[in-house]
Coordinates of N, CA, C and O in Angstrom, one line a residue:
M24 N -14.0 43.5 -50.7 CA -14.9 42.3 -50.2 C -15.4 41.5 -49.0 O -14.2 41.6 -48.4
A25 N -16.6 41.4 -48.9 CA -16.3 41.2 -47.3 C -15.9 39.5 -47.4 O -16.2 38.9 -48.3
P26 N -15.8 39.2 -45.8 CA -15.4 37.5 -45.7 C -16.6 37.1 -45.7 O -18.1 37.4 -45.3
V27 N -16.4 35.8 -45.9 CA -17.4 34.5 -46.1 C -18.5 34.4 -44.5 O -17.4 34.9 -43.6
A28 N -19.5 34.6 -44.7 CA -20.1 34.6 -43.2 C -19.9 33.2 -42.6 O -19.8 32.2 -43.4
G29 N -19.9 33.7 -41.3 CA -19.5 32.3 -40.3 C -17.7 31.7 -40.7 O -17.4 31.2 -39.6
T30 N -17.3 32.7 -41.0 CA -15.9 31.9 -41.1 C -15.2 32.5 -39.9 O -14.0 32.5 -39.0
H31 N -15.7 34.0 -39.1 CA -14.8 34.5 -38.3 C -15.3 33.7 -36.9 O -14.9 33.7 -35.9
Y32 N -16.0 32.8 -37.0 CA -16.9 31.8 -36.2 C -15.8 30.8 -35.7 O -15.4 30.0 -34.6
L33 N -15.4 30.4 -36.5 CA -14.3 29.3 -36.6 C -13.1 29.8 -36.6 O -12.2 28.9 -35.9
A34 N -12.3 31.2 -36.3 CA -11.1 31.5 -35.8 C -10.9 31.3 -34.6 O -10.0 30.5 -34.2
G35 N -11.9 31.7 -33.8 CA -11.7 31.4 -32.5 C -11.0 30.0 -32.1 O -10.1 29.8 -31.5
P36 N -12.2 28.9 -32.5 CA -11.7 27.5 -32.0 C -10.3 27.0 -32.4 O -9.7 26.3 -32.0
V37 N -10.4 27.6 -33.9 CA -9.5 26.9 -34.5 C -7.8 27.3 -33.7 O -6.9 26.5 -33.5
I38 N -7.9 28.7 -33.2 CA -6.6 29.2 -32.8 C -6.9 28.5 -31.1 O -5.3 28.2 -30.6
A39 N -7.8 28.5 -30.3 CA -7.7 28.0 -28.9 C -7.0 26.4 -29.4 O -6.4 26.0 -28.8
F40 N -7.4 25.7 -30.2 CA -7.2 24.5 -30.5 C -5.6 24.5 -30.6 O -5.3 23.4 -30.5
A41 N -4.8 25.1 -31.7 CA -4.0 25.1 -32.0 C -3.0 25.5 -30.9 O -1.8 24.7 -30.9
V42 N -3.0 26.3 -30.1 CA -2.4 26.6 -29.2 C -2.7 25.6 -28.0 O -1.4 25.4 -27.5
V43 N -3.7 25.0 -27.8 CA -3.7 23.7 -26.6 C -2.5 22.4 -27.3 O -2.1 22.1 -26.6
A44 N -2.7 22.3 -28.4 CA -2.2 21.3 -29.2 C -0.8 21.9 -29.3 O 0.2 21.1 -28.8
G45 N -0.1 22.9 -29.0 CA 1.2 23.1 -29.4 C 1.9 23.2 -27.8 O 3.1 22.7 -27.4
L46 N 1.1 23.6 -26.7 CA 1.1 23.3 -25.4 C 1.5 21.9 -24.7 O 2.4 21.6 -24.4
A47 N 0.8 21.1 -25.5 CA 0.6 19.7 -24.9 C 2.1 19.1 -25.7 O 2.5 18.2 -25.3
L48 N 2.4 19.6 -26.9 CA 3.1 18.7 -27.4 C 4.6 19.8 -27.1 O 5.7 18.9 -26.5
F49 N 4.6 20.8 -26.3 CA 6.0 21.6 -25.8 C 5.7 20.5 -24.3 O 7.1 20.1 -23.8
L50 N 5.1 20.5 -23.2 CA 4.7 19.5 -22.3 C 5.5 18.3 -22.5 O 5.8 17.7 -21.6
R51 N 5.1 17.2 -23.8 CA 5.2 16.0 -24.1 C 6.9 16.2 -24.4 O 7.8 15.4 -23.6
W52 N 7.0 17.4 -24.9 CA 9.0 17.1 -24.8 C 9.9 17.5 -23.7 O 10.8 17.0 -23.3
A53 N 9.3 18.2 -23.1 CA 9.8 18.8 -21.6 C 9.7 17.6 -20.9 O 10.9 17.9 -19.8
F54 N 8.8 16.9 -20.6 CA 9.0 16.2 -19.6 C 8.9 14.8 -19.9 O 8.7 13.7 -19.2
R55 N 9.4 14.4 -21.1 CA 9.6 13.2 -21.4 C 10.9 12.0 -20.5 O 11.6 13.0 -20.3
S56 N 11.2 11.5 -20.5 CA 11.6 10.3 -19.7 C 13.1 10.0 -20.6 O 12.5 9.2 -22.1
D57 N 14.4 10.6 -20.3 CA 15.4 10.5 -21.0 C 16.2 9.9 -20.1 O 16.7 10.5 -19.3
P58 N 16.6 8.2 -20.6 CA 18.0 7.9 -19.3 C 18.6 8.1 -19.1 O 19.6 8.2 -18.2
R59 N 19.3 9.4 -20.2 CA 20.4 10.0 -20.2 C 20.4 11.3 -19.4 O 21.6 11.8 -18.6
R60 N 19.3 11.7 -19.1 CA 19.5 12.5 -18.2 C 18.7 12.7 -16.3 O 18.4 13.4 -15.9
R61 N 18.7 11.5 -16.2 CA 18.4 10.9 -14.7 C 19.7 11.3 -14.0 O 20.5 10.7 -14.6
P62 N 19.3 11.5 -12.9 CA 20.6 11.9 -12.0 C 21.3 10.5 -11.5 O 20.5 9.2 -11.3
P63 N 22.8 10.4 -11.3 CA 22.8 8.9 -10.6 C 22.1 8.8 -9.7 O 21.7 9.5 -8.7
A64 N 21.7 7.2 -9.3 CA 20.8 6.8 -7.4 C 21.7 7.7 -6.7 O 23.1 7.2 -6.4
D65 N 21.1 8.1 -5.8 CA 21.9 8.9 -4.5 C 21.5 7.5 -3.2 O 20.9 6.9 -3.2
D66 N 22.6 7.1 -2.9 CA 22.7 5.7 -1.5 C 22.5 6.3 -0.3 O 22.4 5.7 0.9
G67 N 22.2 7.7 -0.3 CA 22.2 8.7 0.8 C 23.1 8.1 2.2 O 24.4 7.9 1.6
L68 N 22.9 7.6 3.3 CA 23.5 7.3 4.4 C 24.4 5.8 4.4 O 25.2 5.3 5.1
L69 N 23.5 5.1 2.9 CA 24.5 4.0 3.1 C 25.4 3.4 2.1 O 25.3 4.7 1.2
T70 N 25.6 2.1 2.1 CA 27.0 1.9 1.0 C 27.0 0.6 0.9 O 26.4 -0.4 1.1
R71 N 27.2 0.6 -0.7 CA 26.5 -0.4 -0.9 C 28.2 -1.9 -1.0 O 29.3 -1.2 -0.8
V72 N 27.1 -2.6 -0.5 CA 28.7 -3.9 -0.4 C 28.5 -5.0 -1.3 O 29.5 -5.7 -1.3
A73 N 27.7 -5.1 -1.9 CA 27.0 -6.4 -3.0 C 26.6 -6.0 -3.9 O 25.4 -4.8 -3.8
T74 N 26.5 -6.5 -5.3 CA 25.8 -6.4 -6.6 C 25.6 -7.7 -6.6 O 26.5 -8.3 -7.2
L75 N 24.3 -8.5 -7.0 CA 24.2 -9.9 -7.4 C 23.0 -9.3 -8.4 O 22.3 -8.5 -8.7
S76 N 23.1 -10.8 -9.1 CA 22.2 -11.0 -10.3 C 20.6 -11.2 -9.8 O 20.3 -10.9 -11.0
R77 N 20.2 -11.7 -8.9 CA 19.2 -11.7 -8.4 C 18.6 -11.3 -7.3 O 19.3 -11.0 -6.4
R78 N 17.5 -10.9 -7.3 CA 16.7 -10.0 -6.2 C 16.8 -11.3 -5.0 O 17.1 -11.3 -3.7
E79 N 16.9 -12.8 -5.1 CA 16.4 -13.6 -4.5 C 18.1 -14.0 -3.3 O 18.1 -14.2 -2.0
S80 N 18.9 -13.9 -4.3 CA 19.9 -13.9 -4.1 C 20.7 -12.6 -2.7 O 21.2 -12.9 -1.9
A81 N 20.1 -11.7 -3.3 CA 20.1 -10.6 -2.7 C 19.5 -10.4 -1.1 O 20.4 -10.1 -0.2
L82 N 18.5 -11.0 -1.1 CA 17.3 -11.1 0.1 C 18.4 -12.1 1.2 O 18.1 -12.3 2.5
A83 N 19.1 -13.3 0.4 CA 19.7 -14.7 1.4 C 21.0 -14.0 2.2 O 21.0 -13.9 3.0
L84 N 21.5 -13.0 1.5 CA 22.3 -12.0 1.9 C 22.4 -11.5 2.9 O 23.0 -11.3 3.9
R85 N 20.8 -10.8 2.6 CA 20.5 -9.8 3.4 C 20.3 -10.9 4.9 O 20.4 -10.2 6.1
A86 N 19.8 -11.5 4.7 CA 19.4 -12.8 5.7 C 20.5 -13.0 6.7 O 20.9 -13.0 7.7
V87 N 21.7 -13.2 5.7 CA 23.3 -13.4 6.2 C 23.7 -12.3 7.1 O 24.1 -12.3 8.2
L88 N 23.8 -11.4 6.8 CA 23.7 -9.7 7.1 C 23.1 -9.9 9.0 O 23.5 -9.3 9.6
S89 N 21.8 -10.1 8.8 CA 21.0 -9.6 9.5 C 20.9 -10.8 10.7 O 21.0 -10.7 11.7
D90 N 21.6 -12.0 10.5 CA 22.0 -13.1 11.4 C 23.5 -12.7 12.5 O 23.5 -13.1 13.4
A91 N 24.2 -11.6 11.7 CA 25.4 -11.4 12.2 C 25.2 -9.9 13.1 O 26.0 -9.1 13.2
G92 N 24.1 -9.4 12.7 CA 23.6 -8.2 13.6 C 24.0 -7.0 12.9 O 24.0 -6.1 13.1
I93 N 23.9 -7.3 10.8 CA 24.2 -6.0 10.4 C 22.7 -5.6 9.7 O 22.2 -6.9 9.1
R94 N 22.5 -4.0 10.1 CA 21.2 -3.8 9.5 C 21.6 -3.6 8.1 O 22.8 -2.9 7.5
S95 N 20.6 -3.9 7.0 CA 20.9 -3.7 5.9 C 19.7 -3.7 4.9 O 18.2 -4.1 5.3
T96 N 19.8 -3.6 3.7 CA 18.5 -3.1 2.7 C 19.0 -3.8 1.2 O 20.0 -3.8 0.9
V97 N 17.8 -3.9 0.7 CA 18.3 -4.6 -1.0 C 17.7 -3.4 -1.7 O 16.3 -3.2 -1.7
R98 N 18.3 -3.1 -2.6 CA 17.6 -2.0 -4.0 C 17.9 -2.9 -4.8 O 19.0 -3.6 -5.5
V99 N 16.6 -2.6 -6.2 CA 16.7 -3.8 -7.2 C 16.9 -2.1 -8.3 O 15.7 -1.5 -8.9
P100 N 17.8 -1.9 -8.7 CA 18.0 -0.6 -9.7 C 17.3 -1.2 -11.3 O 17.1 0.3 -11.6
G101 N 17.6 -2.0 -11.8 CA 17.0 -2.6 -12.6 C 16.9 -4.4 -12.8 O 17.3 -4.9 -11.9
P102 N 16.8 -4.6 -14.1 CA 16.4 -6.0 -14.3 C 17.8 -6.9 -14.2 O 18.9 -6.3 -14.4
H103 N 17.8 -7.8 -13.6 CA 19.0 -8.4 -13.5 C 19.9 -7.9 -12.3 O 21.1 -8.7 -12.8
R104 N 19.7 -7.2 -11.4 CA 20.8 -6.5 -10.7 C 20.1 -6.1 -9.5 O 19.0 -5.5 -9.6
A105 N 20.4 -6.5 -8.6 CA 20.2 -6.2 -7.1 C 21.3 -5.5 -6.5 O 22.3 -6.6 -6.1
E106 N 21.2 -5.0 -5.4 CA 22.3 -4.2 -5.0 C 21.9 -4.5 -3.2 O 20.7 -4.1 -2.8
V107 N 23.0 -5.0 -2.6 CA 23.0 -4.7 -1.0 C 23.2 -3.8 -0.2 O 24.4 -3.4 -0.5
L108 N 22.6 -2.9 0.7 CA 23.5 -1.6 1.5 C 23.4 -1.8 2.7 O 22.5 -2.4 3.3
V109 N 24.3 -1.4 3.4 CA 24.9 -1.4 4.9 C 24.6 0.4 5.0 O 25.3 0.9 4.5
F110 N 24.9 0.4 6.0 CA 25.2 1.4 7.2 C 26.8 2.0 7.1 O 27.7 0.7 6.8
P111 N 27.5 2.8 7.0 CA 29.4 2.9 6.9 C 29.5 2.0 8.0 O 30.8 1.3 7.4
E112 N 29.0 2.2 9.1 CA 30.1 1.4 10.2 C 30.0 0.0 10.1 O 31.1 -0.5 10.7
D113 N 29.4 -0.5 9.4 CA 29.3 -1.8 9.3 C 29.9 -2.3 7.6 O 29.7 -3.7 7.5
A114 N 30.4 -1.8 7.1 CA 30.5 -2.1 5.7 C 31.5 -2.9 5.4 O 31.6 -3.7 4.8
D115 N 32.8 -2.6 6.4 CA 33.8 -3.8 6.2 C 33.1 -5.3 6.6 O 33.6 -6.2 6.1
R116 N 32.6 -5.5 7.9 CA 32.0 -6.3 8.5 C 31.0 -7.5 7.1 O 31.1 -8.3 7.1
A117 N 30.3 -6.4 7.0 CA 29.4 -6.8 5.8 C 30.3 -7.3 4.4 O 29.8 -8.3 3.9
R118 N 31.5 -6.3 3.7 CA 32.1 -7.0 2.7 C 32.9 -8.2 2.9 O 32.8 -8.8 2.2
A119 N 33.0 -8.3 4.3 CA 33.8 -9.7 4.4 C 32.5 -10.7 4.3 O 33.4 -12.2 3.9
L120 N 31.7 -10.6 5.1 CA 30.4 -11.9 5.1 C 30.0 -12.2 3.6 O 29.8 -13.2 3.2
A121 N 29.8 -10.9 3.0 CA 29.7 -10.9 1.2 C 30.8 -11.9 0.7 O 30.1 -12.4 -0.2
A122 N 32.1 -11.4 0.9 CA 32.9 -11.8 0.2 C 32.8 -13.7 0.3 O 33.0 -14.4 -0.8
S123 N 32.2 -14.4 1.3 CA 32.1 -15.7 1.7 C 31.1 -16.3 1.4 O 30.5 -17.5 1.2
F124 N 29.9 -15.6 0.8 CA 28.7 -15.7 0.3 C 28.5 -16.4 -0.4 O 28.9 -15.5 -1.7
R125 N 27.8 -17.6 -0.7 CA 27.5 -18.2 -2.0 C 26.2 -18.4 -2.5 O 25.3 -19.4 -1.6
P126 N 25.8 -17.6 -3.5 CA 24.2 -17.8 -3.5 C 23.5 -19.0 -3.5 O 24.6 -19.8 -4.5
G127 N 22.5 -19.5 -3.1 CA 22.1 -21.4 -3.8 C 21.3 -21.0 -4.6 O 21.0 -20.3 -5.2

């Protein structure tokens, strides 16, 4: 018995679609964002001297450090969390200033 006419014309596109769909599902699985798989944050050459709950408070502390001649930066790794980072040679002075700092 011969195959139904036109069936072999559908086999190619159906197989191609299945392969593309399978590849799309695999890539979605392989590159999904999973917080458990993220590497820890790398501070590089900087040292964290303070963690504050508001970005504005961290910026105010950064201004205090700047007035004391200490270079610093602010990193916001998540909501309600801001970190102030300085170079290691300034860390002790920066921690002392951060200890006396009262956010407004």
